[in-house]
Amino acid sequence: MKSEIKKQSLFQGPIVRQAVIDSFKKLNPLVMMRNPVMFVVEVGTFIILLMLFMPRYFNIQNRGYVFAVFIILLFTILFANFAEALAEGRGKAQADSLKKTKADTVAKRINDKGEIETVSSTELRKGDIVLVEAGDIIPGDGEIIEGLASIDESAITGESAPVIKEAGGDFSSVTGGTKVVSDSIKVRITVDPGESFLDKMISLVEGASRQKTPNELALNTLLITLTLIFLMVVITLIPIASYVGIKLQIVTLIALLVCLIPTTIGGLLSAIGIAGMDRVTRFNVLAMSGKAVEAAGDISTIILDKTGTITFGNRMASQFIPVGSATEEEAREAAVLSSLKDETPEGRSVLELAKNQGFSIDYSQYEQAEFIPFAAETRMSGMDINGVSYRKGAVDAIQKYVQQLGGEIPSDLKEKSDQIANQGGTPLAVSVGKKIVGIIYLKDTVKPGMRERFEELRKMGIKTIMCTGDNPLTAATIAKEAGVDDFIAESKPEDKIRVIREEQAKGNLVAMTGDGTNDAPALAQADVGLAMNSGTIAAKEAANMVDLDSDPTKIIEVVSIGKQLLMTRGALTTFSIANDIAKYFAILPAMFTVAIPQMKALNFMHLHSPTSAILSALIFNAIIIPLLIPLAMKGITYKPMPAVKLLRRNLLIYGLGGVIAPFIGIKLIDLFVGMFV
């Protein structure tokens, strides 16, 4: 599994400088209104600014104190804006690199007369046919309608190895900006300018089309509600204080309101959401919406195709089975010699299996041997070595070949080959001269580490279901070997949709991976549909995520990122609300101690003075935002564990930590502030 790519340093000079500039631009009230919590802080800051300009009207006694509160509140807003601008800046930096990939290229468009005309890629429209030859950049997203070519997709996916794309089938789609390495193809353009995957990716990483998710909207509602509650609490303090003969300063009331409302999470909420999208993008997954990323965090069931997802997809040698009077050693040697120059995946797997079983051979002595390539007519391949023919191929083809040479068919050949076929494998007969010596058992092999990855999902509380067109016996064998929770054999497209709907009816959120046209309905039905970039246009349009690396197992990373996003948001919300306890004990005694000496009992932190107490609480409230930016951007560490244990862990770290940290922080700040007030 490829690790996270395109990893950037959190604080890069150009990004930080632009974020600082954007922090001031975002002071625009029309922009701030999108964040109600911080908008309240800005309104309070503006009121204090008016007090500084009209001290007589507001009866200001200590102008230095008011100015200090103004500066602290201003920096509180700027720090919150900086967190959002920094998250956006990282996306824009990545978008700039993508725009370089999306350079204007020349296209060889084929007109109605069949003639080739050279045009700019920006002139291409949906339905146009273009010729792309070796060395050319593919000018736009489309489908290959003629030809086969090796395509370098490293500019988009980061993978250096070229991939083979050809007309027809499930791997005919190509992406604009990729390069044809060999051969030539004709491509039908499937999108108009501005609608390509690269355009969508640039738009998404810049945050231009990012919408708040339902969970984020719910949290916003909670924060607004808390802000209104604390606003009413602060307003009711005025008549209460007046009743006991205390005149509260407006600046102090604003300071109390700012400290009690959840400014920490309010200032970091946008950054958390943007950073979640950014993390998915840096894993080379194009998420069509923030909702898809968030939904991934609540996934409880994952539907996976067997071929290419759980297994390699290519049938590989797994066993050498002797037949007749031959030994296993004879069968192995014959299989190796017939595969020496076979460059197909099956041929290489024969040599790999023999090597793993301890078989060694001097390849140099067979360099002059004649290689017999596979042909559709003969359905076999092999080598002629020193007048001896070594062949491997379909059982009936080898039988016919041996009989033509006058050889006999082993009595157990049919029984053993049928047994392999019944298990979903492919039997290849192996002969030496006119004698059949064995069978190569080919089967679709489970990818290494799949059992461990499914165990990881199980720890997350996620159920895995494998879908395959294989017979029940083969499906059961693969399912047991891979370690999935359940499987559906002989499945058709409608079966996948049925399973997804059944799971959704139980209240589960379902993820699905796929790449073919027949996967499109299921991808559209799933809560999280992850399509492969190497798949069909239909699959990519139906899904709400596209993996540019075409690695189906990456759904596990997507789920982890989704959970990390939700946990980060929840943890910082808990921390923000828990902060209020310390601020309460810092500011309230400072407000009432002069008139009510008994309130000194609440000042157990022994803060220097009422003024230093208020300023210290405000300073802590401001600086905690930039201190938590790295955590908001990177996300908290996610470890698979039961939900109850996870909740207990986060309450202990961020709940208790949110209570203790402000007491320590405010006290340390007060020791410093006390020297000046």
XYZ file of C-alpha atoms in Angstrom:
677
model
C 0.000 0.000 0.000
C 1.427 3.306 -1.048
C 1.817 5.702 1.849
C 0.636 9.283 1.920
C 2.144 11.191 -0.967
C 2.809 14.803 -1.839
C 3.260 15.475 1.848
C 3.848 19.113 2.608
C 5.378 20.823 5.610
C 2.653 22.378 7.737
C 4.227 25.846 7.829
C 5.807 26.750 4.490
C 7.125 30.296 4.113
C 5.058 31.429 1.089
C 1.885 29.794 2.440
C 2.322 31.355 5.900
C 3.001 34.810 4.446
C -0.118 34.658 2.289
C -2.146 33.324 5.245
C -1.096 36.339 7.334
C -2.266 38.703 4.575
C -5.534 36.787 4.186
C -6.085 36.949 7.965
C -6.523 40.722 7.678
C -8.638 40.446 4.516
C -11.019 38.114 6.333
C -11.756 40.866 8.903
C -14.431 41.996 6.439
C -17.718 41.641 8.402
C -19.409 40.060 5.367
C -16.786 37.304 5.509
C -16.835 36.998 9.304
C -20.613 36.514 9.354
C -20.043 33.002 7.984
C -18.510 32.159 11.374
C -21.085 33.367 13.950
C -18.886 32.744 17.002
C -15.981 34.795 15.698
C -18.391 37.414 14.324
C -19.592 38.027 17.894
C -15.949 38.491 18.912
C -15.464 40.970 16.060
C -18.555 42.955 17.087
C -17.205 43.102 20.648
C -13.818 44.240 19.340
C -15.481 47.006 17.291
C -17.408 48.227 20.342
C -14.173 48.451 22.337
C -12.558 50.333 19.449
C -15.391 52.871 19.617
C -14.768 53.184 23.357
C -11.138 54.064 22.668
C -12.184 56.802 20.237
C -14.952 58.116 22.498
C -13.619 57.667 26.061
C -15.797 60.432 27.549
C -19.007 59.026 26.115
C -18.268 55.591 27.616
C -16.743 57.049 30.795
C -13.435 55.210 30.357
C -11.254 55.363 33.479
C -8.365 53.100 32.466
C -7.690 53.610 28.769
C -4.593 51.355 28.843
C -6.692 48.425 30.093
C -9.277 48.976 27.342
C -6.557 49.212 24.691
C -4.983 45.972 25.942
C -8.342 44.177 25.710
C -8.824 45.550 22.170
C -5.417 44.277 21.011
C -5.982 40.831 22.539
C -9.428 40.477 20.937
C -8.079 41.658 17.584
C -5.385 38.992 17.691
C -7.983 36.396 18.726
C -9.836 37.087 15.468
C -6.635 37.219 13.420
C -5.455 33.880 14.850
C -8.795 32.266 13.925
C -8.606 33.777 10.428
C -5.005 32.594 10.132
C -6.012 28.992 10.888
C -8.610 29.032 8.091
C -6.321 30.909 5.675
C -3.481 28.459 6.324
C -5.723 25.473 5.527
C -6.952 27.197 2.370
C -3.381 28.162 1.451
C -2.203 24.573 1.468
C -5.050 23.660 -0.877
C -4.245 26.575 -3.194
C -0.569 25.602 -3.260
C -1.522 22.102 -4.356
C -3.931 23.571 -6.899
C -1.106 25.654 -8.378
C 0.951 22.508 -8.925
C -2.045 20.872 -10.580
C -2.531 23.895 -12.831
C 1.000 23.383 -14.110
C -0.080 19.879 -15.100
C -3.111 21.380 -16.817
C -0.971 23.371 -19.229
C -2.548 24.197 -22.573
C -1.694 21.338 -24.918
C -1.994 20.869 -28.656
C -4.624 18.404 -29.821
C -4.800 16.501 -33.108
C -8.528 16.634 -33.743
C -10.035 14.432 -36.444
C -12.709 16.356 -38.358
C -15.785 15.016 -40.145
C -13.724 14.379 -43.296
C -11.259 12.236 -41.400
C -8.556 14.858 -41.665
C -6.306 15.777 -38.737
C -6.333 19.420 -37.664
C -4.143 20.909 -34.938
C -6.117 22.865 -32.310
C -5.667 24.021 -28.722
C -6.991 21.636 -26.063
C -9.249 24.468 -24.844
C -11.129 24.292 -28.158
C -12.090 20.653 -27.693
C -15.699 19.852 -26.926
C -17.536 16.777 -25.746
C -17.753 14.235 -28.567
C -14.636 15.384 -30.450
C -12.267 12.636 -31.669
C -8.529 13.190 -31.218
C -5.453 11.222 -32.251
C -2.817 10.839 -29.535
C 0.538 9.355 -30.539
C 3.662 8.319 -28.626
C 5.100 11.331 -26.791
C 1.832 13.321 -26.938
C -0.044 14.686 -23.934
C -3.673 13.555 -23.819
C -5.556 16.857 -24.282
C -8.673 16.038 -22.256
C -10.645 13.394 -20.378
C -12.097 10.772 -22.668
C -12.487 7.154 -23.720
C -10.254 5.215 -26.083
C -12.290 4.171 -29.102
C -9.458 2.694 -31.140
C -6.014 1.305 -30.338
C -3.921 0.327 -27.346
C -1.194 2.352 -25.642
C 1.078 2.564 -22.633
C 0.201 5.732 -20.694
C 2.289 7.605 -18.128
C -0.148 8.878 -15.462
C 2.534 10.053 -13.005
C 1.585 13.724 -13.466
C -1.845 12.952 -12.011
C -1.373 9.910 -9.777
C 2.269 10.165 -8.729
C 2.864 6.575 -9.894
C 5.931 6.182 -12.113
C 4.955 2.898 -13.802
C 2.994 3.377 -17.069
C -0.370 1.633 -17.401
C -1.857 -0.115 -20.423
C -5.148 1.308 -21.709
C -7.110 -0.013 -24.684
C -10.397 0.433 -26.472
C -13.354 -1.462 -25.036
C -13.654 -3.074 -21.637
C -13.400 -1.452 -18.241
C -10.022 0.245 -18.713
C -10.581 2.517 -21.681
C -10.889 5.883 -19.925
C -8.002 8.351 -19.974
C -7.332 11.573 -18.078
C -6.238 14.869 -19.589
C -2.664 15.800 -18.743
C -1.351 12.228 -18.912
C 1.188 11.175 -21.555
C 1.170 8.400 -24.154
C 4.483 6.529 -23.917
C 4.092 4.077 -26.780
C 1.783 3.323 -29.689
C -1.142 5.559 -30.644
C -4.821 5.780 -29.750
C -7.961 7.582 -30.826
C -9.824 9.197 -27.966
C -13.382 10.495 -27.807
C -13.485 13.548 -25.524
C -16.180 13.092 -22.853
C -16.145 16.489 -21.105
C -16.316 20.152 -22.062
C -13.635 22.642 -20.926
C -13.753 23.277 -17.181
C -15.447 19.943 -16.395
C -12.467 17.570 -16.430
C -11.304 15.625 -13.383
C -8.289 17.895 -13.164
C -10.552 20.960 -13.185
C -12.707 19.417 -10.460
C -9.656 18.553 -8.393
C -8.255 22.081 -8.696
C -11.612 23.516 -7.677
C -11.937 21.181 -4.709
C -8.458 21.671 -3.288
C -8.867 25.446 -3.598
C -12.009 25.077 -1.505
C -14.120 26.997 -3.998
C -16.901 24.415 -4.104
C -16.577 23.138 -0.550
C -19.888 23.015 1.307
C -20.428 22.473 5.014
C -21.341 18.904 5.891
C -24.437 17.963 7.967
C -22.241 17.201 10.975
C -20.464 20.531 10.607
C -23.794 22.360 10.276
C -25.052 20.617 13.429
C -21.919 21.638 15.306
C -22.321 25.209 14.029
C -25.859 25.199 15.398
C -24.544 24.008 18.766
C -21.894 26.735 18.839
C -24.438 29.428 17.932
C -26.766 28.151 20.646
C -23.994 28.222 23.261
C -23.018 31.725 22.127
C -26.607 32.973 22.527
C -26.884 31.330 25.953
C -23.694 32.949 27.216
C -24.731 36.259 25.668
C -27.956 36.151 27.691
C -26.000 35.134 30.814
C -23.644 38.100 30.446
C -26.522 40.517 29.813
C -28.381 39.317 32.940
C -25.233 39.973 35.010
C -25.773 43.728 34.505
C -29.026 44.006 36.548
C -27.782 41.433 39.070
C -24.582 43.393 39.654
C -26.527 46.664 39.793
C -28.788 45.164 42.469
C -25.804 44.486 44.766
C -24.289 47.872 43.993
C -21.667 46.845 41.438
C -21.230 48.764 38.175
C -19.722 46.440 35.595
C -17.620 47.930 32.805
C -18.714 47.177 29.245
C -15.180 46.154 28.341
C -15.141 43.598 31.171
C -18.492 42.168 30.118
C -17.233 41.790 26.536
C -14.092 40.074 27.850
C -16.248 37.676 29.886
C -18.459 36.903 26.875
C -15.475 36.228 24.597
C -13.895 33.918 27.169
C -17.083 31.934 27.793
C -18.275 31.392 24.216
C -16.533 28.495 22.374
C -14.026 30.660 20.488
C -11.399 27.888 20.277
C -13.495 25.477 18.234
C -15.224 28.404 16.513
C -11.861 29.641 15.278
C -10.659 26.201 14.183
C -13.837 24.631 12.771
C -13.321 25.740 9.160
C -9.652 24.745 9.263
C -10.571 21.223 10.452
C -13.019 20.724 7.568
C -10.672 22.101 4.909
C -7.758 20.079 6.296
C -9.877 16.881 6.153
C -10.485 17.416 2.435
C -6.793 18.243 2.000
C -5.677 15.012 3.698
C -7.848 12.917 1.373
C -6.490 14.781 -1.654
C -2.899 14.185 -0.543
C -3.707 10.454 -0.575
C -4.536 10.984 -4.270
C -8.258 10.547 -3.687
C -10.551 13.073 -5.359
C -13.518 13.618 -3.018
C -16.477 15.196 -4.774
C -17.715 16.727 -1.510
C -16.777 17.170 2.131
C -19.911 15.163 2.935
C -18.319 12.074 1.381
C -15.211 12.412 3.573
C -17.319 12.871 6.677
C -19.618 9.969 5.800
C -16.535 7.755 5.524
C -15.951 8.340 9.235
C -19.313 6.734 10.087
C -19.064 3.751 7.706
C -20.120 0.456 9.302
C -20.157 -1.826 6.223
C -17.810 -2.055 3.234
C -18.677 -3.934 0.030
C -15.600 -5.020 -1.934
C -15.149 -6.723 -5.270
C -12.954 -9.798 -5.088
C -11.010 -9.483 -8.333
C -8.419 -6.736 -8.255
C -9.416 -5.644 -4.752
C -8.959 -8.597 -2.433
C -7.077 -10.695 -4.976
C -4.496 -9.743 -7.602
C -6.908 -10.390 -10.443
C -4.282 -12.356 -12.404
C -4.368 -16.081 -11.843
C -1.024 -17.174 -10.391
C 0.631 -20.525 -9.855
C -0.043 -21.918 -6.398
C 0.805 -25.629 -6.672
C 2.549 -28.216 -8.876
C 0.514 -31.451 -8.988
C 2.107 -34.592 -10.508
C 0.014 -36.972 -12.584
C 0.543 -40.585 -13.650
C 3.903 -42.005 -12.603
C 5.668 -38.604 -12.466
C 6.931 -37.061 -9.232
C 6.310 -33.553 -7.956
C 9.970 -32.700 -8.722
C 9.467 -33.735 -12.358
C 6.278 -31.693 -12.619
C 7.999 -28.637 -11.094
C 11.038 -28.876 -13.384
C 8.876 -29.270 -16.497
C 6.719 -26.305 -15.465
C 9.818 -24.127 -14.963
C 11.478 -25.100 -18.262
C 8.266 -24.455 -20.208
C 7.970 -21.007 -18.569
C 11.587 -19.766 -18.780
C 10.859 -17.161 -21.449
C 7.163 -16.693 -20.749
C 6.730 -13.016 -19.759
C 3.022 -13.302 -18.916
C 1.957 -12.918 -15.248
C 1.139 -16.636 -15.155
C 4.572 -17.569 -16.554
C 6.421 -15.375 -14.059
C 4.313 -16.765 -11.216
C 5.435 -20.317 -12.119
C 9.087 -19.323 -11.734
C 8.348 -17.437 -8.509
C 6.521 -20.410 -6.968
C 9.346 -22.809 -7.898
C 11.901 -20.400 -6.412
C 9.908 -20.180 -3.169
C 9.883 -23.979 -3.006
C 13.692 -24.057 -3.182
C 14.073 -24.911 -6.869
C 17.105 -23.320 -8.526
C 18.257 -23.373 -12.136
C 21.081 -21.990 -14.250
C 19.263 -19.820 -16.764
C 22.387 -19.217 -18.884
C 22.455 -22.762 -20.260
C 18.990 -22.281 -21.806
C 19.636 -18.975 -23.595
C 19.885 -20.657 -26.990
C 16.771 -22.758 -26.478
C 13.857 -22.097 -28.815
C 10.894 -20.362 -27.183
C 7.428 -21.372 -28.415
C 5.107 -18.398 -27.686
C 1.471 -18.835 -26.743
C -0.912 -18.850 -29.694
C -4.686 -18.741 -29.664
C -4.793 -21.657 -32.102
C -2.635 -24.040 -30.054
C -3.514 -22.611 -26.565
C -0.096 -23.567 -25.218
C 3.476 -22.316 -25.008
C 6.849 -23.738 -24.043
C 10.479 -24.406 -24.967
C 12.373 -26.837 -27.230
C 15.582 -27.784 -25.402
C 18.110 -30.127 -26.980
C 15.423 -31.750 -29.076
C 13.024 -32.211 -26.158
C 9.737 -30.290 -26.163
C 8.470 -28.780 -22.887
C 4.892 -27.538 -23.121
C 2.253 -26.075 -20.808
C -1.283 -25.072 -21.703
C -4.951 -25.935 -21.530
C -5.515 -29.546 -20.477
C -7.384 -30.538 -23.635
C -4.776 -28.789 -25.830
C -1.877 -30.648 -24.159
C -3.817 -33.922 -24.397
C -4.275 -33.429 -28.126
C -0.602 -32.467 -28.578
C 0.678 -35.539 -26.712
C -1.675 -37.891 -28.544
C -0.393 -36.559 -31.873
C 3.115 -37.516 -30.727
C 1.869 -41.015 -29.824
C 1.861 -40.521 -26.072
C -0.654 -41.793 -23.517
C -2.932 -39.787 -21.226
C -2.487 -40.402 -17.455
C -5.591 -41.936 -15.877
C -5.731 -39.362 -13.060
C -5.320 -36.261 -15.272
C -9.039 -35.621 -15.740
C -9.890 -36.225 -12.075
C -7.216 -33.825 -10.787
C -7.914 -31.139 -13.402
C -11.677 -31.312 -12.700
C -10.984 -30.993 -8.968
C -9.018 -27.774 -9.581
C -11.736 -26.399 -11.868
C -14.447 -27.133 -9.291
C -12.518 -25.063 -6.745
C -12.533 -22.096 -9.105
C -8.926 -22.559 -10.205
C -7.427 -23.011 -13.661
C -5.502 -26.229 -14.448
C -2.594 -26.035 -16.909
C -1.225 -29.387 -18.062
C 2.572 -29.753 -18.420
C 4.272 -32.214 -20.771
C 7.823 -33.355 -21.495
C 8.047 -34.835 -24.982
C 5.072 -37.134 -25.350
C 4.514 -37.575 -21.609
C 2.172 -35.464 -19.442
C 3.944 -35.105 -16.089
C 1.768 -32.732 -14.091
C -0.659 -29.872 -13.627
C -0.010 -26.280 -12.649
C -2.768 -25.077 -10.304
C -3.483 -21.434 -11.157
C -5.691 -19.425 -8.855
C -6.503 -15.807 -8.115
C -4.233 -15.151 -5.132
C -5.197 -13.019 -2.142
C -3.027 -9.920 -1.839
C -0.489 -9.955 1.006
C -1.628 -8.254 4.187
C -5.353 -8.316 3.329
C -6.241 -10.380 6.403
C -4.454 -7.854 8.635
C -6.212 -4.940 6.935
C -9.618 -6.543 7.371
C -8.776 -7.219 11.004
C -8.015 -3.511 11.323
C -11.458 -2.702 9.904
C -13.025 -5.187 12.320
C -11.425 -3.310 15.224
C -13.064 -0.152 13.867
C -16.416 -1.947 14.069
C -16.719 -2.188 10.274
C -18.187 -5.273 8.578
C -16.599 -6.435 5.297
C -18.570 -8.203 2.554
C -16.861 -9.662 -0.520
C -18.780 -9.830 -3.815
C -17.626 -12.227 -6.529
C -18.951 -13.965 -9.592
C -17.172 -17.169 -8.545
C -19.032 -20.286 -7.470
C -19.805 -20.658 -3.723
C -16.936 -23.104 -3.100
C -14.303 -20.793 -4.609
C -15.841 -17.749 -2.924
C -15.785 -19.468 0.470
C -12.132 -20.428 0.022
C -11.073 -16.877 -0.882
C -13.245 -15.355 1.881
C -11.677 -17.604 4.511
C -8.158 -16.907 3.255
C -8.726 -13.132 3.126
C -10.549 -12.931 6.450
C -13.687 -11.067 5.323
C -16.795 -11.249 7.498
C -19.188 -12.377 4.768
C -19.328 -13.049 1.026
C -21.790 -13.214 -1.851
C -21.006 -15.766 -4.549
C -22.151 -15.634 -8.166
C -23.145 -12.019 -7.581
C -24.620 -9.775 -10.263
C -24.855 -5.950 -10.239
C -28.361 -6.099 -8.769
C -27.067 -8.284 -5.913
C -24.619 -5.563 -4.873
C -27.386 -2.956 -4.811
C -29.621 -5.307 -2.840
C -26.947 -5.872 -0.182
C -26.252 -2.138 0.090
C -29.945 -1.352 0.525
C -30.372 -4.098 3.122
C -27.465 -2.715 5.155
C -28.787 0.846 4.820
C -32.230 -0.309 5.959
C -30.572 -1.510 9.176
C -29.268 2.019 9.738
C -25.742 1.298 8.530
C -23.665 3.589 6.326
C -22.143 1.603 3.437
C -18.988 2.080 1.377
C -18.420 0.429 -1.999
C -15.385 0.157 -4.262
C -15.594 -0.583 -7.972
C -14.272 0.246 -11.433
C -16.603 -1.242 -14.009
C -19.788 -0.029 -15.653
C -21.654 -2.798 -13.846
C -20.457 -1.308 -10.538
C -21.948 2.139 -11.276
C -25.435 1.502 -9.789
C -23.942 0.181 -6.546
C -21.441 3.047 -6.342
C -24.308 5.529 -6.693
C -26.392 3.735 -4.048
C -23.574 3.536 -1.477
C -23.038 6.332 1.045
C -19.367 6.367 0.056
C -18.620 5.180 -3.477
C -14.912 4.931 -4.306
C -14.303 4.502 -8.041
C -10.962 3.654 -9.616
C -9.435 6.217 -11.982
C -8.533 3.336 -14.316
C -12.198 2.366 -14.507
C -15.037 3.478 -16.729
C -16.505 6.960 -16.998
C -19.834 5.563 -15.744
C -18.226 4.275 -12.537
C -16.402 7.563 -11.877
C -19.502 9.655 -12.457
C -21.598 7.462 -10.148
C -19.104 7.562 -7.261
C -18.522 10.442 -4.844
C -14.802 9.674 -4.605
C -12.245 8.729 -7.261
C -8.927 7.099 -6.388
C -6.363 8.450 -8.841
C -3.981 5.574 -7.965
C -6.678 2.952 -8.681
C -5.935 1.119 -5.431
C -9.245 -0.324 -4.149
C -7.865 -1.058 -0.665
C -7.363 2.668 -0.132
C -10.959 2.766 1.148
C -9.398 1.769 4.478
C -7.328 4.971 4.520
C -10.364 7.011 3.477
C -12.351 5.574 6.390
C -9.492 6.378 8.770
C -9.317 9.977 7.504
C -13.089 10.361 7.903
C -12.938 9.059 11.465
C -9.936 11.262 12.156
C -11.865 14.323 10.932
C -14.874 13.566 13.154
C -12.669 12.785 16.151
C -10.590 15.938 15.697
C -13.708 18.066 15.567
C -15.188 16.331 18.611
C -11.955 16.458 20.606
C -11.390 20.183 20.019
C -15.058 20.924 20.791
C -14.665 19.084 24.099
C -11.428 20.939 24.812
C -12.988 24.311 23.941
C -16.029 23.882 26.195
C -13.909 22.470 29.054
C -11.763 25.625 28.880
C -14.662 27.690 30.200
C -14.271 26.274 33.720
C -10.852 27.863 34.257
C -11.883 31.133 32.618
C -14.930 31.252 34.900
C -12.743 31.014 37.996
C -10.372 33.637 36.577
C -12.800 36.376 35.510
C -15.841 36.183 37.815
C -13.852 36.703 41.046
C -12.055 39.589 39.348
C -15.394 41.217 38.505
C -17.024 40.958 41.935
C -14.229 40.728 44.528
C -14.073 44.484 45.168
C -17.763 44.722 46.128
C -18.116 41.184 47.485
C -14.942 40.231 49.410
C -16.280 36.686 49.931
C -15.691 36.077 46.187
C -11.958 35.909 46.926
C -12.547 32.286 47.879
C -13.046 31.525 44.177
C -9.655 33.041 43.320
C -7.778 29.888 44.320
C -5.306 30.497 41.484
C -4.200 33.593 43.470
C -4.082 35.799 40.394
C -2.236 39.112 40.790
C -5.178 41.496 40.400
C -8.641 41.736 38.826
C -7.159 43.465 35.771
C -4.367 40.913 35.308
C -6.852 38.072 35.786
C -9.098 39.296 32.965
C -6.181 40.066 30.642
C -4.547 36.669 31.377
C -7.773 34.798 30.586
C -8.162 36.760 27.335
C -4.549 36.178 26.301
C -4.849 32.439 26.944
C -8.126 32.422 24.985
C -6.316 34.038 22.040
C -3.036 32.104 21.935
C -4.634 28.675 22.363
C -6.030 29.004 18.801
C -2.657 29.183 16.963
C -1.219 26.584 19.359
C -3.925 24.128 18.257
C -3.572 24.836 14.508
C -1.124 21.905 13.953
C -3.562 19.544 15.678
C -6.512 20.858 13.659
C -4.577 20.541 10.384
C -2.983 17.144 10.965
C -5.861 15.650 12.938
C -5.605 13.666 16.130
C -4.060 10.215 15.966
C -6.666 7.574 15.217
C -6.285 4.075 16.604
C -8.874 1.357 15.895
C -10.725 0.598 19.133
C -14.314 0.187 20.433
C -16.403 3.378 20.482
C -16.839 3.362 24.284
C -13.104 3.051 24.868
C -12.455 5.760 22.290
C -14.924 8.131 23.972
C -13.386 7.464 27.390
C -9.898 8.118 26.001
C -10.844 11.405 24.356
C -12.744 12.657 27.404
C -9.710 11.896 29.538
C -7.234 13.624 27.207
C -9.234 16.533 25.776
C -11.941 16.909 28.420
C -9.714 16.724 31.477
C -6.880 18.367 29.542
C -9.238 21.192 28.575
C -9.974 21.774 32.253
C -6.387 21.607 33.550
C -4.456 23.377 30.744
C -6.183 26.787 31.155
C -5.537 26.848 34.913
C -1.833 26.352 34.286
C -1.731 28.658 31.250
C -3.668 31.523 32.867
C -1.534 31.342 36.017
C 1.727 31.495 34.031
C 0.444 34.381 31.910
C -0.701 36.209 35.066
C 2.806 35.972 36.541
C 4.054 37.838 33.476
C 1.156 40.301 33.108
C 1.249 41.074 36.826
C 4.635 42.760 36.357
C 3.026 45.443 34.163
C -0.396 46.103 35.718
